[in-house]
Amino acid sequence: MGSVRAAGVIGLAILCGLCYTVWPNRIWLGSTVFLAVFGVLMMLQEVRHGRSRN
């Protein structure tokens, strides 16, 4: 379930990045960077928990 959430967050980051290309704004840029970093951290946490379970 966590990987689905991480993929959703990364999908939102891609969407914000596309919005930034259409309408350059600091809010879109900040949202893109924040969501991308947050999504990657969620994926890393999921990988770490997956390894500890096995």
CSV table of N, CA and C in Angstrom, one decimal:
chain,number,residue,atom,x,y,z
A,1,MET,N,0.8,-1.2,0.0
A,1,MET,CA,0.0,0.0,0.0
A,1,MET,C,0.9,1.3,0.0
A,2,GLY,N,2.0,1.2,0.7
A,2,GLY,CA,2.9,2.4,0.7
A,2,GLY,C,3.5,2.8,-0.6
A,3,SER,N,3.8,1.8,-1.4
A,3,SER,CA,4.4,2.1,-2.7
A,3,SER,C,3.3,2.7,-3.6
A,4,VAL,N,2.1,2.4,-3.4
A,4,VAL,CA,1.0,3.0,-4.2
A,4,VAL,C,0.9,4.5,-3.8
A,5,ARG,N,1.0,4.8,-2.5
A,5,ARG,CA,1.0,6.2,-2.1
A,5,ARG,C,2.2,6.9,-2.6
A,6,ALA,N,3.4,6.3,-2.6
A,6,ALA,CA,4.6,7.0,-3.1
A,6,ALA,C,4.5,7.2,-4.6
A,7,ALA,N,3.9,6.3,-5.3
A,7,ALA,CA,3.7,6.5,-6.8
A,7,ALA,C,2.7,7.7,-7.0
A,8,GLY,N,1.7,7.8,-6.2
A,8,GLY,CA,0.8,8.9,-6.3
A,8,GLY,C,1.4,10.2,-6.0
A,9,VAL,N,2.3,10.3,-5.0
A,9,VAL,CA,2.9,11.5,-4.7
A,9,VAL,C,3.9,11.9,-5.8
A,10,ILE,N,4.6,10.9,-6.4
A,10,ILE,CA,5.5,11.2,-7.5
A,10,ILE,C,4.7,11.6,-8.7
A,11,GLY,N,3.5,11.0,-8.9
A,11,GLY,CA,2.6,11.5,-10.0
A,11,GLY,C,2.2,12.9,-9.8
A,12,LEU,N,1.9,13.3,-8.6
A,12,LEU,CA,1.5,14.7,-8.3
A,12,LEU,C,2.7,15.6,-8.6
A,13,ALA,N,3.9,15.2,-8.3
A,13,ALA,CA,5.1,16.0,-8.6
A,13,ALA,C,5.2,16.2,-10.1
A,14,ILE,N,5.0,15.1,-10.8
A,14,ILE,CA,5.1,15.3,-12.3
A,14,ILE,C,4.0,16.2,-12.8
A,15,LEU,N,2.8,16.1,-12.2
A,15,LEU,CA,1.7,17.0,-12.6
A,15,LEU,C,2.1,18.5,-12.3
A,16,CYS,N,2.6,18.7,-11.1
A,16,CYS,CA,3.1,20.1,-10.8
A,16,CYS,C,4.2,20.6,-11.7
A,17,GLY,N,5.1,19.7,-12.0
A,17,GLY,CA,6.1,20.0,-13.0
A,17,GLY,C,5.6,20.4,-14.3
A,18,LEU,N,4.6,19.7,-14.8
A,18,LEU,CA,3.9,20.1,-16.1
A,18,LEU,C,3.2,21.5,-15.9
A,19,CYS,N,2.6,21.7,-14.8
A,19,CYS,CA,2.0,23.0,-14.6
A,19,CYS,C,3.0,24.1,-14.5
A,20,TYR,N,4.2,23.8,-14.0
A,20,TYR,CA,5.3,24.8,-13.9
A,20,TYR,C,5.8,25.1,-15.3
A,21,THR,N,5.8,24.1,-16.2
A,21,THR,CA,6.2,24.4,-17.6
A,21,THR,C,5.2,25.3,-18.3
A,22,VAL,N,3.9,25.2,-18.0
A,22,VAL,CA,2.9,26.0,-18.7
A,22,VAL,C,2.9,27.4,-18.0
A,23,TRP,N,2.9,27.4,-16.7
A,23,TRP,CA,2.8,28.7,-16.0
A,23,TRP,C,3.9,28.8,-14.9
A,24,PRO,N,5.1,29.3,-15.3
A,24,PRO,CA,6.2,29.3,-14.3
A,24,PRO,C,5.8,30.2,-13.1
A,25,ASN,N,6.0,29.5,-12.0
A,25,ASN,CA,5.6,30.2,-10.7
A,25,ASN,C,6.4,29.5,-9.6
A,26,ARG,N,6.8,30.3,-8.6
A,26,ARG,CA,7.5,29.7,-7.5
A,26,ARG,C,6.7,28.6,-6.7
A,27,ILE,N,5.4,28.8,-6.7
A,27,ILE,CA,4.6,27.8,-6.0
A,27,ILE,C,4.7,26.5,-6.7
A,28,TRP,N,4.5,26.5,-8.0
A,28,TRP,CA,4.6,25.2,-8.8
A,28,TRP,C,6.0,24.6,-8.6
A,29,LEU,N,7.0,25.4,-8.7
A,29,LEU,CA,8.4,24.9,-8.5
A,29,LEU,C,8.6,24.3,-7.2
A,30,GLY,N,8.2,25.0,-6.1
A,30,GLY,CA,8.3,24.5,-4.8
A,30,GLY,C,7.5,23.2,-4.5
A,31,SER,N,6.3,23.2,-5.1
A,31,SER,CA,5.5,22.0,-4.9
A,31,SER,C,6.1,20.8,-5.6
A,32,THR,N,6.7,21.0,-6.8
A,32,THR,CA,7.3,20.0,-7.6
A,32,THR,C,8.5,19.4,-6.8
A,33,VAL,N,9.3,20.2,-6.3
A,33,VAL,CA,10.5,19.7,-5.6
A,33,VAL,C,10.1,19.0,-4.3
A,34,PHE,N,9.2,19.6,-3.5
A,34,PHE,CA,8.7,19.0,-2.3
A,34,PHE,C,8.1,17.7,-2.5
A,35,LEU,N,7.2,17.6,-3.4
A,35,LEU,CA,6.5,16.3,-3.7
A,35,LEU,C,7.5,15.2,-4.2
A,36,ALA,N,8.4,15.6,-5.0
A,36,ALA,CA,9.4,14.7,-5.6
A,36,ALA,C,10.2,14.1,-4.4
A,37,VAL,N,10.8,15.0,-3.6
A,37,VAL,CA,11.6,14.5,-2.5
A,37,VAL,C,10.8,13.7,-1.5
A,38,PHE,N,9.6,14.1,-1.2
A,38,PHE,CA,8.7,13.4,-0.3
A,38,PHE,C,8.4,12.0,-0.9
A,39,GLY,N,8.1,11.9,-2.2
A,39,GLY,CA,7.8,10.6,-2.8
A,39,GLY,C,9.0,9.7,-2.8
A,40,VAL,N,10.2,10.2,-3.0
A,40,VAL,CA,11.4,9.4,-3.0
A,40,VAL,C,11.6,8.9,-1.6
A,41,LEU,N,11.5,9.8,-0.6
A,41,LEU,CA,11.6,9.3,0.8
A,41,LEU,C,10.6,8.3,1.2
A,42,MET,N,9.4,8.4,0.7
A,42,MET,CA,8.4,7.3,1.0
A,42,MET,C,8.8,6.0,0.4
A,43,MET,N,9.3,6.1,-0.8
A,43,MET,CA,9.8,4.8,-1.5
A,43,MET,C,10.9,4.2,-0.8
A,44,LEU,N,11.9,5.0,-0.3
A,44,LEU,CA,13.0,4.5,0.4
A,44,LEU,C,12.6,3.9,1.7
A,45,GLN,N,11.6,4.5,2.4
A,45,GLN,CA,11.1,4.0,3.7
A,45,GLN,C,10.4,2.6,3.4
A,46,GLU,N,9.7,2.5,2.3
A,46,GLU,CA,9.0,1.3,2.0
A,46,GLU,C,10.0,0.2,1.7
A,47,VAL,N,11.1,0.5,1.0
A,47,VAL,CA,12.1,-0.5,0.7
A,47,VAL,C,12.8,-0.9,2.0
A,48,ARG,N,13.1,0.0,2.9
A,48,ARG,CA,13.7,-0.3,4.2
A,48,ARG,C,12.8,-1.2,5.0
A,49,HIS,N,11.5,-0.9,5.1
A,49,HIS,CA,10.6,-1.8,5.9
A,49,HIS,C,10.5,-3.2,5.2
A,50,GLY,N,10.5,-3.2,3.9
A,50,GLY,CA,10.4,-4.5,3.2
A,50,GLY,C,11.6,-5.4,3.5
A,51,ARG,N,12.8,-4.8,3.6
A,51,ARG,CA,13.9,-5.6,3.9
A,51,ARG,C,14.0,-6.1,5.3
A,52,SER,N,13.4,-5.3,6.3
A,52,SER,CA,13.5,-5.7,7.7
A,52,SER,C,12.4,-6.7,8.0
A,53,ARG,N,11.4,-6.8,7.2
A,53,ARG,CA,10.4,-7.9,7.4
A,53,ARG,C,10.9,-9.2,7.0
A,54,ASN,N,11.7,-9.3,6.0
A,54,ASN,CA,12.2,-10.6,5.5
A,54,ASN,C,13.4,-11.1,6.2
